[in-house]
PDB file of C-alpha atoms in Angstrom:
ATOM      1  CA  MET A   1     131.727 -38.484 -46.015  1.00 49.00           C
ATOM      2  CA  ILE A   2     130.456 -36.098 -48.667  1.00 59.00           C
ATOM      3  CA  ASP A   3     133.559 -33.897 -48.421  1.00 62.00           C
ATOM      4  CA  ARG A   4     135.588 -36.785 -49.902  1.00 64.00           C
ATOM      5  CA  LEU A   5     133.518 -36.501 -53.083  1.00 62.00           C
ATOM      6  CA  PHE A   6     134.752 -32.950 -53.577  1.00 64.00           C
ATOM      7  CA  SER A   7     138.332 -33.342 -52.358  1.00 66.00           C
ATOM      8  CA  SER A   8     139.783 -35.158 -55.336  1.00 78.00           C
ATOM      9  CA  THR A   9     142.941 -33.814 -56.929  1.00 82.00           C
ATOM     10  CA  SER A  10     141.106 -32.730 -60.075  1.00 84.00           C
ATOM     11  CA  MET A  11     138.431 -30.874 -58.110  1.00 86.00           C
ATOM     12  CA  SER A  12     141.112 -29.159 -55.988  1.00 87.00           C
ATOM     13  CA  VAL A  13     143.004 -28.069 -59.100  1.00 91.00           C
ATOM     14  CA  ILE A  14     139.787 -26.784 -60.692  1.00 92.00           C
ATOM     15  CA  THR A  15     138.902 -24.907 -57.502  1.00 91.00           C
ATOM     16  CA  ASN A  16     142.357 -23.305 -57.415  1.00 93.00           C
ATOM     17  CA  ALA A  17     142.104 -22.485 -61.128  1.00 95.00           C
ATOM     18  CA  LEU A  18     138.736 -20.794 -60.546  1.00 95.00           C
ATOM     19  CA  ALA A  19     140.281 -18.766 -57.716  1.00 95.00           C
ATOM     20  CA  ALA A  20     143.184 -17.834 -60.006  1.00 97.00           C
ATOM     21  CA  SER A  21     140.731 -16.795 -62.710  1.00 97.00           C
ATOM     22  CA  ARG A  22     138.862 -14.604 -60.223  1.00 97.00           C
ATOM     23  CA  LEU A  23     142.157 -13.040 -59.163  1.00 97.00           C
ATOM     24  CA  GLN A  24     143.077 -12.496 -62.824  1.00 97.00           C
ATOM     25  CA  ALA A  25     139.796 -10.630 -63.357  1.00 97.00           C
ATOM     26  CA  GLU A  26     140.515  -8.374 -60.369  1.00 97.00           C
ATOM     27  CA  VAL A  27     144.103  -7.725 -61.458  1.00 97.00           C
ATOM     28  CA  THR A  28     143.081  -6.976 -65.044  1.00 97.00           C
ATOM     29  CA  ALA A  29     140.387  -4.581 -63.837  1.00 97.00           C
ATOM     30  CA  HIS A  30     142.964  -2.858 -61.613  1.00 97.00           C
ATOM     31  CA  ASN A  31     145.409  -2.584 -64.509  1.00 96.00           C
ATOM     32  CA  LEU A  32     142.723  -1.207 -66.824  1.00 96.00           C
ATOM     33  CA  ALA A  33     141.569   1.291 -64.198  1.00 97.00           C
ATOM     34  CA  ASN A  34     145.130   2.642 -64.022  1.00 95.00           C
ATOM     35  CA  VAL A  35     145.913   2.686 -67.733  1.00 94.00           C
ATOM     36  CA  ASP A  36     146.331   6.479 -67.647  1.00 93.00           C
ATOM     37  CA  THR A  37     147.983   6.762 -64.219  1.00 94.00           C
ATOM     38  CA  PRO A  38     151.526   8.120 -64.619  1.00 95.00           C
ATOM     39  CA  GLY A  39     154.169   5.767 -63.234  1.00 93.00           C
ATOM     40  CA  PHE A  40     151.736   2.872 -62.679  1.00 95.00           C
ATOM     41  CA  LYS A  41     153.243  -0.596 -63.139  1.00 95.00           C
ATOM     42  CA  ARG A  42     150.980  -3.441 -64.177  1.00 95.00           C
ATOM     43  CA  THR A  43     150.395  -6.522 -62.046  1.00 96.00           C
ATOM     44  CA  GLU A  44     150.378 -10.038 -63.422  1.00 96.00           C
ATOM     45  CA  VAL A  45     148.879 -13.260 -62.049  1.00 96.00           C
ATOM     46  CA  LEU A  46     151.076 -16.361 -61.851  1.00 95.00           C
ATOM     47  CA  PHE A  47     149.174 -19.633 -61.908  1.00 95.00           C
ATOM     48  CA  SER A  48     149.404 -21.466 -65.214  1.00 92.00           C
ATOM     49  CA  ASP A  49     153.219 -21.460 -65.119  1.00 90.00           C
ATOM     50  CA  ARG A  50     153.177 -22.797 -61.558  1.00 90.00           C
ATOM     51  CA  LEU A  51     150.676 -25.507 -62.472  1.00 90.00           C
ATOM     52  CA  ALA A  52     152.707 -26.495 -65.541  1.00 89.00           C
ATOM     53  CA  ALA A  53     155.865 -26.719 -63.408  1.00 87.00           C
ATOM     54  CA  ALA A  54     154.061 -28.930 -60.880  1.00 87.00           C
ATOM     55  CA  LEU A  55     152.798 -31.173 -63.700  1.00 86.00           C
ATOM     56  CA  ARG A  56     156.320 -31.482 -65.116  1.00 85.00           C
ATOM     57  CA  ALA A  57     157.659 -32.281 -61.663  1.00 81.00           C
ATOM     58  CA  GLN A  58     154.951 -34.910 -61.161  1.00 78.00           C
ATOM     59  CA  GLY A  59     155.861 -36.499 -64.499  1.00 73.00           C
ATOM     60  CA  GLY A  60     159.559 -36.595 -63.674  1.00 65.00           C
ATOM     61  CA  ALA A  61     158.970 -37.769 -60.097  1.00 55.00           C
ATOM     62  CA  ARG A  62     158.550 -41.386 -61.190  1.00 55.00           C
ATOM     63  CA  ASP A  63     162.216 -41.613 -62.127  1.00 55.00           C
ATOM     64  CA  ALA A  64     163.597 -39.233 -59.501  1.00 54.00           C
ATOM     65  CA  LEU A  65     165.275 -40.079 -56.233  1.00 56.00           C
ATOM     66  CA  SER A  66     163.342 -38.912 -53.196  1.00 61.00           C
ATOM     67  CA  GLY A  67     164.084 -38.863 -49.509  1.00 62.00           C
ATOM     68  CA  ALA A  68     162.024 -38.688 -46.353  1.00 65.00           C
ATOM     69  CA  VAL A  69     162.253 -35.615 -44.122  1.00 67.00           C
ATOM     70  CA  THR A  70     162.284 -36.885 -40.535  1.00 74.00           C
ATOM     71  CA  ASP A  71     163.623 -33.731 -38.910  1.00 75.00           C
ATOM     72  CA  PRO A  72     162.797 -30.050 -39.601  1.00 73.00           C
ATOM     73  CA  LYS A  73     166.502 -29.417 -40.208  1.00 76.00           C
ATOM     74  CA  HIS A  74     166.641 -31.947 -43.045  1.00 70.00           C
ATOM     75  CA  ILE A  75     166.777 -30.799 -46.649  1.00 69.00           C
ATOM     76  CA  ALA A  76     164.048 -32.278 -48.825  1.00 65.00           C
ATOM     77  CA  ILE A  77     165.357 -34.458 -51.630  1.00 67.00           C
ATOM     78  CA  GLY A  78     163.138 -34.812 -54.661  1.00 61.00           C
ATOM     79  CA  ASP A  79     160.311 -32.857 -53.058  1.00 61.00           C
ATOM     80  CA  VAL A  80     157.555 -32.782 -55.689  1.00 62.00           C
ATOM     81  CA  PRO A  81     154.786 -30.197 -55.235  1.00 71.00           C
ATOM     82  CA  ARG A  82     151.292 -31.620 -55.085  1.00 80.00           C
ATOM     83  CA  LEU A  83     148.963 -30.355 -57.806  1.00 83.00           C
ATOM     84  CA  GLU A  84     146.273 -29.435 -55.287  1.00 84.00           C
ATOM     85  CA  ASP A  85     148.755 -27.171 -53.464  1.00 85.00           C
ATOM     86  CA  VAL A  86     149.414 -24.933 -56.490  1.00 89.00           C
ATOM     87  CA  GLN A  87     148.063 -21.453 -55.715  1.00 91.00           C
ATOM     88  CA  ALA A  88     147.859 -18.264 -57.738  1.00 93.00           C
ATOM     89  CA  GLY A  89     150.154 -15.386 -56.913  1.00 94.00           C
ATOM     90  CA  THR A  90     150.759 -11.910 -58.241  1.00 95.00           C
ATOM     91  CA  VAL A  91     153.844 -10.026 -59.309  1.00 94.00           C
ATOM     92  CA  VAL A  92     154.278  -6.369 -60.238  1.00 95.00           C
ATOM     93  CA  ARG A  93     156.018  -6.015 -63.577  1.00 92.00           C
ATOM     94  CA  ALA A  94     158.219  -2.963 -63.144  1.00 90.00           C
ATOM     95  CA  GLU A  95     160.129  -3.291 -66.398  1.00 82.00           C
ATOM     96  CA  THR A  96     160.661  -0.126 -68.355  1.00 76.00           C
ATOM     97  CA  SER A  97     157.874   1.345 -70.385  1.00 81.00           C
ATOM     98  CA  LEU A  98     157.846   2.734 -73.875  1.00 78.00           C
ATOM     99  CA  ARG A  99     155.452   5.416 -72.690  1.00 88.00           C
ATOM    100  CA  PRO A 100     156.931   8.717 -71.522  1.00 91.00           C
ATOM    101  CA  ASP A 101     154.825   8.767 -68.332  1.00 93.00           C
ATOM    102  CA  GLY A 102     156.393   5.520 -67.023  1.00 91.00           C
ATOM    103  CA  ASN A 103     153.137   3.520 -67.155  1.00 94.00           C
ATOM    104  CA  ASN A 104     153.603   0.040 -68.639  1.00 93.00           C
ATOM    105  CA  VAL A 105     149.954  -1.018 -69.083  1.00 94.00           C
ATOM    106  CA  ASP A 106     149.087  -1.983 -72.650  1.00 93.00           C
ATOM    107  CA  LEU A 107     145.335  -1.521 -73.153  1.00 94.00           C
ATOM    108  CA  ASP A 108     145.109  -4.037 -76.003  1.00 95.00           C
ATOM    109  CA  ALA A 109     147.048  -6.716 -74.132  1.00 94.00           C
ATOM    110  CA  GLU A 110     144.876  -6.267 -71.035  1.00 96.00           C
ATOM    111  CA  MET A 111     141.696  -6.564 -73.106  1.00 97.00           C
ATOM    112  CA  VAL A 112     143.009  -9.815 -74.613  1.00 97.00           C
ATOM    113  CA  LYS A 113     143.764 -11.131 -71.100  1.00 96.00           C
ATOM    114  CA  LEU A 114     140.264 -10.158 -70.008  1.00 96.00           C
ATOM    115  CA  THR A 115     138.715 -12.082 -72.911  1.00 97.00           C
ATOM    116  CA  GLU A 116     140.937 -15.135 -72.404  1.00 97.00           C
ATOM    117  CA  ASN A 117     140.156 -15.155 -68.695  1.00 97.00           C
ATOM    118  CA  THR A 118     136.408 -14.939 -69.329  1.00 97.00           C
ATOM    119  CA  VAL A 119     136.533 -17.975 -71.622  1.00 98.00           C
ATOM    120  CA  LEU A 120     138.710 -19.868 -69.125  1.00 96.00           C
ATOM    121  CA  TYR A 121     136.361 -19.116 -66.218  1.00 97.00           C
ATOM    122  CA  GLN A 122     133.313 -20.210 -68.223  1.00 97.00           C
ATOM    123  CA  SER A 123     135.067 -23.439 -69.225  1.00 96.00           C
ATOM    124  CA  LEU A 124     136.073 -24.242 -65.647  1.00 95.00           C
ATOM    125  CA  ALA A 125     132.564 -23.497 -64.406  1.00 95.00           C
ATOM    126  CA  GLN A 126     131.169 -25.832 -67.081  1.00 96.00           C
ATOM    127  CA  ILE A 127     133.509 -28.614 -65.912  1.00 93.00           C
ATOM    128  CA  VAL A 128     132.276 -28.171 -62.331  1.00 91.00           C
ATOM    129  CA  ARG A 129     128.651 -28.256 -63.546  1.00 93.00           C
ATOM    130  CA  MET A 130     129.331 -31.493 -65.454  1.00 91.00           C
ATOM    131  CA  GLN A 131     130.960 -33.130 -62.430  1.00 87.00           C
ATOM    132  CA  LEU A 132     128.028 -32.142 -60.228  1.00 88.00           C
ATOM    133  CA  ALA A 133     125.588 -33.454 -62.840  1.00 90.00           C
ATOM    134  CA  GLN A 134     127.434 -36.800 -62.861  1.00 87.00           C
ATOM    135  CA  LEU A 135     127.259 -36.908 -59.082  1.00 85.00           C
ATOM    136  CA  ARG A 136     123.540 -36.081 -59.165  1.00 89.00           C
ATOM    137  CA  THR A 137     122.991 -38.880 -61.691  1.00 91.00           C
ATOM    138  CA  ALA A 138     124.910 -41.336 -59.527  1.00 86.00           C
ATOM    139  CA  ILE A 139     122.819 -40.423 -56.476  1.00 86.00           C
ATOM    140  CA  THR A 140     119.385 -40.310 -58.093  1.00 89.00           C
ATOM    141  CA  GLY A 141     119.951 -42.947 -60.769  1.00 84.00           C
ATOM    142  CA  ALA A 142     118.107 -40.822 -63.296  1.00 73.00           C
TER     143      ALA A 142
END
């Protein structure tokens, strides 16, 4: 019964966003730790772009044609990703570097990402605290 209170789409998206933010912190720390490693290629977290694509698909799904998949061999028509299924992923950016040692980590850019991610994580945590406070108020009536 209580698990239904925490399994809403918004709570699932926030949970996935918190996990993506944690992954971003790990990836940024890894990139910063290897800023002077020759040949190191930075890693990037993909979440916000995936979430934005899912939101666009959800918005366009109202007018789109969709079909039911009744057999595993069928091709999905108008398959719209669910927002709660959007997960973070990583990709290694191996594009060329302006540095002679082949490393493509930009210290300033990584520090900006670290700061942005810290603010994002704090904001998401505040949203979770507010939702739990609302739930507590609903239960206790105070």
